[in-house]
Amino acid sequence: MTSHPAFAPSHVAVITGGASGIGFAAARAFAEMGMKVAIADRDATALRAAGQVLATLVGDDNVLAIETDVGRREDLARLREQVLARFSKVHVLMNNAGMQPGSAIFGPHEVWERILAVNLGGIVNGSQIFAPEMIAHGEPALIINTGSKQGITTPPGDPAYNVSKAGVKAFAEALQHELRNTEGCRVSAHLLIPGFVFTPLTARGRIEQPAGAWTPEQTVAFMLKRLAAGDFYILCPDGETNRALDEKRMAWAMGDIIENRPPLSRWHKDCGEAFKAFVARG
Ligand code: NAD
């Protein structure tokens, strides 16, 4: 498989949420390609451990592990300064840090503000802060933004997370539109849409990986393959949901508007059977 040209030995990758799960698996995969990696995370202990693992792959000089809260724009600005001071350029920015503490429509406004600041603000600010240098250096580069299927089909149960991830989708689409219309720009943006991945975010007390989940490594391998193919929407399957089923769910969600059904009709008592029949039609 030919990889995307942004991935090359001595190129530089910055991964937020890089101390755990999908971000750490990505950092390892990039390091295994001989890239210099900067991981940013708010969890200092996990960050230190992850940095040590990465150093065994590429050496101390080629790893930065920087405590960062992506919910704070000034932290991301400091991250950029430190990365450029050490590595001069950035070829891959993976805006990946995210949290899912749970939320309710009429829940505390502090919870809403924090989820939006981290999951959405982290991606908007990360892109705004890093992209100008990535465009200016003129070499092929990528901005990968981690979204979620919950930002597309917006299932009931965690509205703040859904709103944040719907925002990530809208931002990433607009970012890619902007980049492709920027003269001489060799940076492209992408939306990573993981399936069910077994990580601390989804473990919820489980120690063993559920049968339906993918590993972070499977997710990153899929991401690299789809980036090589040039996909913007990197829609990952998992052990329980294939692409065909995802397509049905997304089409049904969009159909709520087109068919003038109630919102979230998939979960509405009068429409649930119609959704099942729609899926069964194949
Ligand atoms: P994870 O918990 O293993 O990793 C997330 C990392 O982000 C952690 O190391 C955490 O400390 C860090 N983080 C959280 N808030 C931060 C902040 N304010 N600043 C800096 N770092 C912060 O979870 P994961 O599953 O690998 O999640 C990675 C991304 O994938 C998230 O954006 C998540 O929403 C998304 N996602 C995950 C799944 C899944 O099934 N695991 C599905 C869809 C989307």
Tab-separated table of C-alpha atoms and ligand atoms in Angstrom:
chain	number	residue	atom	x	y	z
A	1	MET	CA	0.000	0.000	0.000
A	2	THR	CA	1.396	3.439	-0.953
A	3	SER	CA	0.917	5.792	1.970
A	4	HIS	CA	-0.125	9.430	1.821
A	5	PRO	CA	3.006	11.556	1.105
A	6	ALA	CA	2.597	13.455	4.398
A	7	PHE	CA	3.736	10.252	6.095
A	8	ALA	CA	7.497	10.032	5.550
A	9	PRO	CA	10.589	9.492	7.707
A	10	SER	CA	11.610	12.709	9.542
A	11	HIS	CA	8.241	14.316	8.875
A	12	VAL	CA	6.457	15.650	11.948
A	13	ALA	CA	3.121	14.585	13.461
A	14	VAL	CA	1.219	16.280	16.282
A	15	ILE	CA	-1.476	14.201	17.945
A	16	THR	CA	-3.817	15.592	20.585
A	17	GLY	CA	-5.206	13.027	22.989
A	18	GLY	CA	-2.042	11.151	22.032
A	19	ALA	CA	-1.487	9.442	25.377
A	20	SER	CA	-4.284	6.880	25.045
A	21	GLY	CA	-6.566	4.924	22.734
A	22	ILE	CA	-6.819	5.929	19.083
A	23	GLY	CA	-4.407	8.867	19.473
A	24	PHE	CA	-1.672	6.761	21.036
A	25	ALA	CA	-2.132	4.013	18.423
A	26	ALA	CA	-1.782	6.690	15.732
A	27	ALA	CA	1.339	8.127	17.376
A	28	ARG	CA	2.887	4.631	17.477
A	29	ALA	CA	2.026	3.985	13.828
A	30	PHE	CA	3.535	7.338	12.799
A	31	ALA	CA	6.671	6.679	14.880
A	32	GLU	CA	7.011	3.247	13.269
A	33	MET	CA	7.186	5.076	9.918
A	34	GLY	CA	10.197	7.015	11.280
A	35	MET	CA	8.286	10.232	11.882
A	36	LYS	CA	8.965	12.697	14.682
A	37	VAL	CA	5.958	12.756	16.978
A	38	ALA	CA	4.557	15.273	19.421
A	39	ILE	CA	1.791	13.982	21.646
A	40	ALA	CA	-0.366	16.399	23.597
A	41	ASP	CA	-2.657	15.300	26.393
A	42	ARG	CA	-4.035	16.638	29.651
A	43	ASP	CA	-3.257	13.362	31.476
A	44	ALA	CA	0.347	13.900	32.645
A	45	THR	CA	0.896	10.325	33.858
A	46	ALA	CA	-0.382	8.653	30.701
A	47	LEU	CA	1.535	11.202	28.647
A	48	ARG	CA	4.837	10.328	30.303
A	49	ALA	CA	4.295	6.592	29.814
A	50	ALA	CA	3.258	7.060	26.181
A	51	GLY	CA	6.271	9.297	25.517
A	52	GLN	CA	8.593	6.594	26.841
A	53	VAL	CA	7.095	3.972	24.525
A	54	LEU	CA	7.427	6.303	21.531
A	55	ALA	CA	11.043	7.090	22.446
A	56	THR	CA	11.892	3.381	22.174
A	57	LEU	CA	10.665	3.529	18.571
A	58	VAL	CA	12.246	6.775	17.333
A	59	GLY	CA	14.612	7.932	20.079
A	60	ASP	CA	14.249	10.639	22.709
A	61	ASP	CA	15.181	13.459	20.339
A	62	ASN	CA	12.275	12.684	18.054
A	63	VAL	CA	9.504	12.676	20.670
A	64	LEU	CA	7.768	15.495	22.477
A	65	ALA	CA	5.122	14.830	25.122
A	66	ILE	CA	3.474	18.080	26.129
A	67	GLU	CA	0.816	18.502	28.766
A	68	THR	CA	-1.987	20.342	27.027
A	69	ASP	CA	-5.640	21.064	27.647
A	70	VAL	CA	-7.128	21.396	24.165
A	71	GLY	CA	-10.087	23.185	25.716
A	72	ARG	CA	-7.760	26.166	26.255
A	73	ARG	CA	-6.655	28.034	23.139
A	74	GLU	CA	-3.536	29.341	24.902
A	75	ASP	CA	-2.403	25.760	25.592
A	76	LEU	CA	-2.642	24.946	21.890
A	77	ALA	CA	-0.693	28.101	21.004
A	78	ARG	CA	2.031	27.038	23.456
A	79	LEU	CA	2.010	23.529	21.980
A	80	ARG	CA	2.601	24.975	18.497
A	81	GLU	CA	5.518	27.095	19.754
A	82	GLN	CA	7.174	24.125	21.444
A	83	VAL	CA	6.698	21.813	18.460
A	84	LEU	CA	8.046	24.337	15.961
A	85	ALA	CA	10.986	25.213	18.237
A	86	ARG	CA	12.019	21.541	18.296
A	87	PHE	CA	10.902	20.179	14.900
A	88	SER	CA	10.479	23.325	12.692
A	89	LYS	CA	7.480	22.044	10.690
A	90	VAL	CA	4.275	20.051	11.047
A	91	HIS	CA	3.104	17.602	8.362
A	92	VAL	CA	0.323	15.780	10.199
A	93	LEU	CA	-1.995	17.355	12.744
A	94	MET	CA	-4.389	14.897	14.343
A	95	ASN	CA	-7.019	16.826	16.298
A	96	ASN	CA	-8.185	13.839	18.277
A	97	ALA	CA	-8.531	14.640	21.998
A	98	GLY	CA	-12.062	14.057	23.181
A	99	MET	CA	-14.141	13.369	26.255
A	100	GLN	CA	-17.506	11.739	26.844
A	101	PRO	CA	-18.527	12.198	30.484
A	102	GLY	CA	-22.252	12.001	29.715
A	103	SER	CA	-24.734	14.841	29.439
A	104	ALA	CA	-28.413	15.727	29.557
A	105	ILE	CA	-30.419	18.351	27.691
A	106	PHE	CA	-31.157	20.275	30.890
A	107	GLY	CA	-27.927	19.243	32.614
A	108	PRO	CA	-25.372	21.627	34.146
A	109	HIS	CA	-24.160	24.324	31.767
A	110	GLU	CA	-20.565	23.725	32.988
A	111	VAL	CA	-20.731	20.203	31.531
A	112	TRP	CA	-22.003	21.497	28.184
A	113	GLU	CA	-19.353	24.221	28.073
A	114	ARG	CA	-16.519	21.827	28.843
A	115	ILE	CA	-17.570	19.176	26.315
A	116	LEU	CA	-17.976	21.804	23.598
A	117	ALA	CA	-14.677	23.497	24.522
A	118	VAL	CA	-12.718	20.226	24.381
A	119	ASN	CA	-14.390	18.213	21.609
A	120	LEU	CA	-15.222	21.085	19.261
A	121	GLY	CA	-13.124	24.031	20.481
A	122	GLY	CA	-10.021	21.830	20.531
A	123	ILE	CA	-10.478	21.060	16.831
A	124	VAL	CA	-11.340	24.607	15.740
A	125	ASN	CA	-8.466	26.128	17.719
A	126	GLY	CA	-6.002	23.376	16.811
A	127	SER	CA	-6.703	23.874	13.101
A	128	GLN	CA	-6.579	27.673	13.284
A	129	ILE	CA	-3.331	27.645	15.238
A	130	PHE	CA	-1.418	25.015	13.242
A	131	ALA	CA	-2.756	25.314	9.669
A	132	PRO	CA	-1.059	28.590	8.569
A	133	GLU	CA	2.459	27.161	9.077
A	134	MET	CA	1.424	23.838	7.485
A	135	ILE	CA	0.196	25.706	4.388
A	136	ALA	CA	3.240	27.994	4.284
A	137	HIS	CA	5.928	25.273	4.314
A	138	GLY	CA	4.531	23.943	1.041
A	139	GLU	CA	5.048	20.209	1.645
A	140	PRO	CA	2.145	17.698	1.616
A	141	ALA	CA	0.308	17.802	4.944
A	142	LEU	CA	-2.829	16.484	6.619
A	143	ILE	CA	-5.242	17.689	9.285
A	144	ILE	CA	-7.164	14.696	10.623
A	145	ASN	CA	-10.147	15.556	12.834
A	146	THR	CA	-11.710	12.848	14.963
A	147	GLY	CA	-15.481	13.017	14.777
A	148	SER	CA	-18.053	10.366	15.606
A	149	LYS	CA	-21.052	8.562	14.132
A	150	GLN	CA	-22.906	10.189	17.032
A	151	GLY	CA	-22.270	13.530	15.317
A	152	ILE	CA	-24.092	12.266	12.210
A	153	THR	CA	-27.023	10.154	13.414
A	154	THR	CA	-27.187	11.943	16.824
A	155	PRO	CA	-28.786	9.137	18.874
A	156	PRO	CA	-30.611	10.116	22.081
A	157	GLY	CA	-28.733	9.859	25.392
A	158	ASP	CA	-25.713	12.180	25.209
A	159	PRO	CA	-26.764	15.435	23.546
A	160	ALA	CA	-23.695	17.533	24.391
A	161	TYR	CA	-21.346	14.932	22.889
A	162	ASN	CA	-23.547	14.695	19.768
A	163	VAL	CA	-23.644	18.471	19.357
A	164	SER	CA	-19.862	18.709	19.740
A	165	LYS	CA	-19.224	15.963	17.184
A	166	ALA	CA	-21.826	17.366	14.731
A	167	GLY	CA	-19.811	20.577	15.007
A	168	VAL	CA	-16.598	18.704	14.279
A	169	LYS	CA	-18.128	17.333	11.067
A	170	ALA	CA	-19.339	20.775	9.945
A	171	PHE	CA	-15.996	22.392	10.800
A	172	ALA	CA	-13.906	19.709	9.072
A	173	GLU	CA	-16.022	19.966	5.900
A	174	ALA	CA	-15.672	23.757	5.828
A	175	LEU	CA	-11.944	23.484	6.552
A	176	GLN	CA	-11.404	21.140	3.612
A	177	HIS	CA	-13.433	23.442	1.347
A	178	GLU	CA	-11.209	26.345	2.403
A	179	LEU	CA	-7.960	24.409	1.956
A	180	ARG	CA	-8.823	23.081	-1.498
A	181	ASN	CA	-9.624	26.616	-2.641
A	182	THR	CA	-6.401	28.092	-1.268
A	183	GLU	CA	-3.855	28.746	-4.032
A	184	GLY	CA	-0.801	26.499	-3.785
A	185	CYS	CA	-2.069	24.767	-0.630
A	186	ARG	CA	-0.908	21.158	-0.199
A	187	VAL	CA	-2.743	20.569	3.085
A	188	SER	CA	-5.954	18.554	3.147
A	189	ALA	CA	-8.405	18.032	5.984
A	190	HIS	CA	-10.145	14.736	6.804
A	191	LEU	CA	-12.878	13.531	9.116
A	192	LEU	CA	-12.107	10.321	11.002
A	193	ILE	CA	-15.372	8.635	11.994
A	194	PRO	CA	-14.466	5.728	14.280
A	195	GLY	CA	-16.845	2.856	14.908
A	196	PHE	CA	-16.996	1.232	18.323
A	197	VAL	CA	-13.371	1.159	19.508
A	198	PHE	CA	-12.326	-0.368	22.816
A	199	THR	CA	-10.470	2.408	24.680
A	200	PRO	CA	-10.687	3.964	28.153
A	201	LEU	CA	-13.372	6.280	26.694
A	202	THR	CA	-15.712	3.375	25.967
A	203	ALA	CA	-14.478	0.740	28.459
A	204	ARG	CA	-16.897	1.810	31.204
A	205	GLY	CA	-15.371	-0.618	33.684
A	206	ARG	CA	-14.883	-3.433	31.152
A	207	ILE	CA	-11.460	-5.030	31.095
A	208	GLU	CA	-11.997	-7.355	28.146
A	209	GLN	CA	-12.640	-6.042	24.669
A	210	PRO	CA	-16.311	-6.579	23.695
A	211	ALA	CA	-16.777	-8.777	20.625
A	212	GLY	CA	-18.232	-5.939	18.562
A	213	ALA	CA	-15.421	-3.469	19.179
A	214	TRP	CA	-12.325	-2.758	17.120
A	215	THR	CA	-8.925	-2.090	18.655
A	216	PRO	CA	-7.361	1.369	18.303
A	217	GLU	CA	-4.703	-0.269	16.092
A	218	GLN	CA	-7.346	-1.640	13.687
A	219	THR	CA	-8.892	1.820	13.520
A	220	VAL	CA	-5.572	3.493	12.736
A	221	ALA	CA	-4.678	0.879	10.098
A	222	PHE	CA	-8.049	1.521	8.414
A	223	MET	CA	-7.472	5.296	8.658
A	224	LEU	CA	-4.057	5.037	6.979
A	225	LYS	CA	-5.499	2.941	4.155
A	226	ARG	CA	-8.333	5.391	3.506
A	227	LEU	CA	-5.994	8.423	3.713
A	228	ALA	CA	-3.813	6.749	1.065
A	229	ALA	CA	-6.947	6.428	-1.080
A	230	GLY	CA	-7.670	10.150	-0.577
A	231	ASP	CA	-10.929	9.812	1.403
A	232	PHE	CA	-12.223	12.824	3.290
A	233	TYR	CA	-14.846	10.813	5.210
A	234	ILE	CA	-13.021	7.948	6.906
A	235	LEU	CA	-16.040	5.933	7.969
A	236	CYS	CA	-14.782	3.002	10.037
A	237	PRO	CA	-16.738	-0.204	10.457
A	238	ASP	CA	-16.387	-2.374	13.560
A	239	GLY	CA	-17.226	-5.916	14.617
A	240	GLU	CA	-20.963	-5.241	14.800
A	241	THR	CA	-21.644	-2.525	12.213
A	242	ASN	CA	-20.629	-2.731	8.571
A	243	ARG	CA	-20.620	0.106	6.059
A	244	ALA	CA	-23.958	-0.935	4.554
A	245	LEU	CA	-25.703	-0.583	7.925
A	246	ASP	CA	-24.003	2.771	8.604
A	247	GLU	CA	-25.186	4.000	5.207
A	248	LYS	CA	-28.762	2.996	6.048
A	249	ARG	CA	-28.628	4.768	9.416
A	250	MET	CA	-27.213	7.951	7.900
A	251	ALA	CA	-29.681	7.924	5.005
A	252	TRP	CA	-32.561	7.469	7.459
A	253	ALA	CA	-31.351	10.375	9.590
A	254	MET	CA	-31.207	12.666	6.529
A	255	GLY	CA	-34.588	11.249	5.460
A	256	ASP	CA	-36.181	12.717	8.605
A	257	ILE	CA	-35.859	16.131	6.945
A	258	ILE	CA	-36.655	15.053	3.391
A	259	GLU	CA	-39.698	12.982	4.422
A	260	ASN	CA	-40.794	15.511	7.079
A	261	ARG	CA	-40.698	12.897	9.851
A	262	PRO	CA	-40.224	13.769	13.539
A	263	PRO	CA	-36.569	14.305	14.530
A	264	LEU	CA	-34.669	11.192	15.638
A	265	SER	CA	-37.541	9.164	14.184
A	266	ARG	CA	-35.392	6.026	14.343
A	267	TRP	CA	-36.096	6.092	18.082
A	268	HIS	CA	-39.724	7.375	17.819
A	269	LYS	CA	-42.456	4.940	18.834
A	270	ASP	CA	-44.387	5.521	15.594
A	271	CYS	CA	-41.417	5.192	13.226
A	272	GLY	CA	-39.151	2.528	14.717
A	273	GLU	CA	-40.803	-0.280	12.705
A	274	ALA	CA	-40.498	1.711	9.477
A	275	PHE	CA	-36.783	2.152	10.150
A	276	LYS	CA	-36.362	-1.586	10.703
A	277	ALA	CA	-38.177	-2.294	7.421
A	278	PHE	CA	-35.944	0.277	5.660
A	279	VAL	CA	-32.830	-1.521	6.915
A	280	ALA	CA	-34.251	-4.940	6.043
A	281	ARG	CA	-34.930	-3.853	2.423
A	282	GLY	CA	-31.145	-4.043	1.920
B	1	NAD	P1	-9.258	7.730	25.078
B	1	NAD	O1	-9.927	8.184	26.326
B	1	NAD	O2	-8.489	6.475	25.073
B	1	NAD	O3	-8.318	8.889	24.523
B	1	NAD	C1	-8.669	10.235	24.582
B	1	NAD	C2	-7.466	11.014	25.090
B	1	NAD	O4	-7.815	12.404	25.046
B	1	NAD	C3	-7.100	10.685	26.530
B	1	NAD	O5	-5.713	10.418	26.650
B	1	NAD	C4	-7.478	11.934	27.306
B	1	NAD	O6	-6.653	12.202	28.436
B	1	NAD	C5	-7.311	12.990	26.224
B	1	NAD	N1	-8.051	14.214	26.535
B	1	NAD	C6	-9.321	14.336	26.992
B	1	NAD	N2	-9.615	15.623	27.197
B	1	NAD	C7	-8.505	16.329	26.861
B	1	NAD	C8	-8.175	17.701	26.885
B	1	NAD	N3	-9.049	18.636	27.304
B	1	NAD	N4	-6.953	18.085	26.446
B	1	NAD	C9	-6.057	17.163	26.045
B	1	NAD	N5	-6.294	15.848	26.041
B	1	NAD	C10	-7.502	15.436	26.432
B	1	NAD	O7	-10.433	7.674	23.985
B	1	NAD	P2	-10.451	7.333	22.419
B	1	NAD	O8	-11.584	6.412	22.229
B	1	NAD	O9	-9.120	6.985	21.901
B	1	NAD	O10	-10.912	8.754	21.856
B	1	NAD	C11	-10.208	9.464	20.871
B	1	NAD	C12	-11.214	10.232	20.036
B	1	NAD	O11	-12.036	9.307	19.329
B	1	NAD	C13	-12.162	11.122	20.835
B	1	NAD	O12	-12.324	12.354	20.157
B	1	NAD	C14	-13.462	10.345	20.835
B	1	NAD	O13	-14.585	11.184	20.973
B	1	NAD	C15	-13.387	9.696	19.459
B	1	NAD	N6	-14.235	8.525	19.272
B	1	NAD	C16	-13.997	7.380	19.967
B	1	NAD	C17	-14.825	6.283	19.743
B	1	NAD	C18	-14.627	4.970	20.468
B	1	NAD	O14	-15.455	4.037	20.265
B	1	NAD	N7	-13.602	4.817	21.274
B	1	NAD	C19	-15.880	6.365	18.818
B	1	NAD	C20	-16.083	7.555	18.138
B	1	NAD	C21	-15.248	8.618	18.361
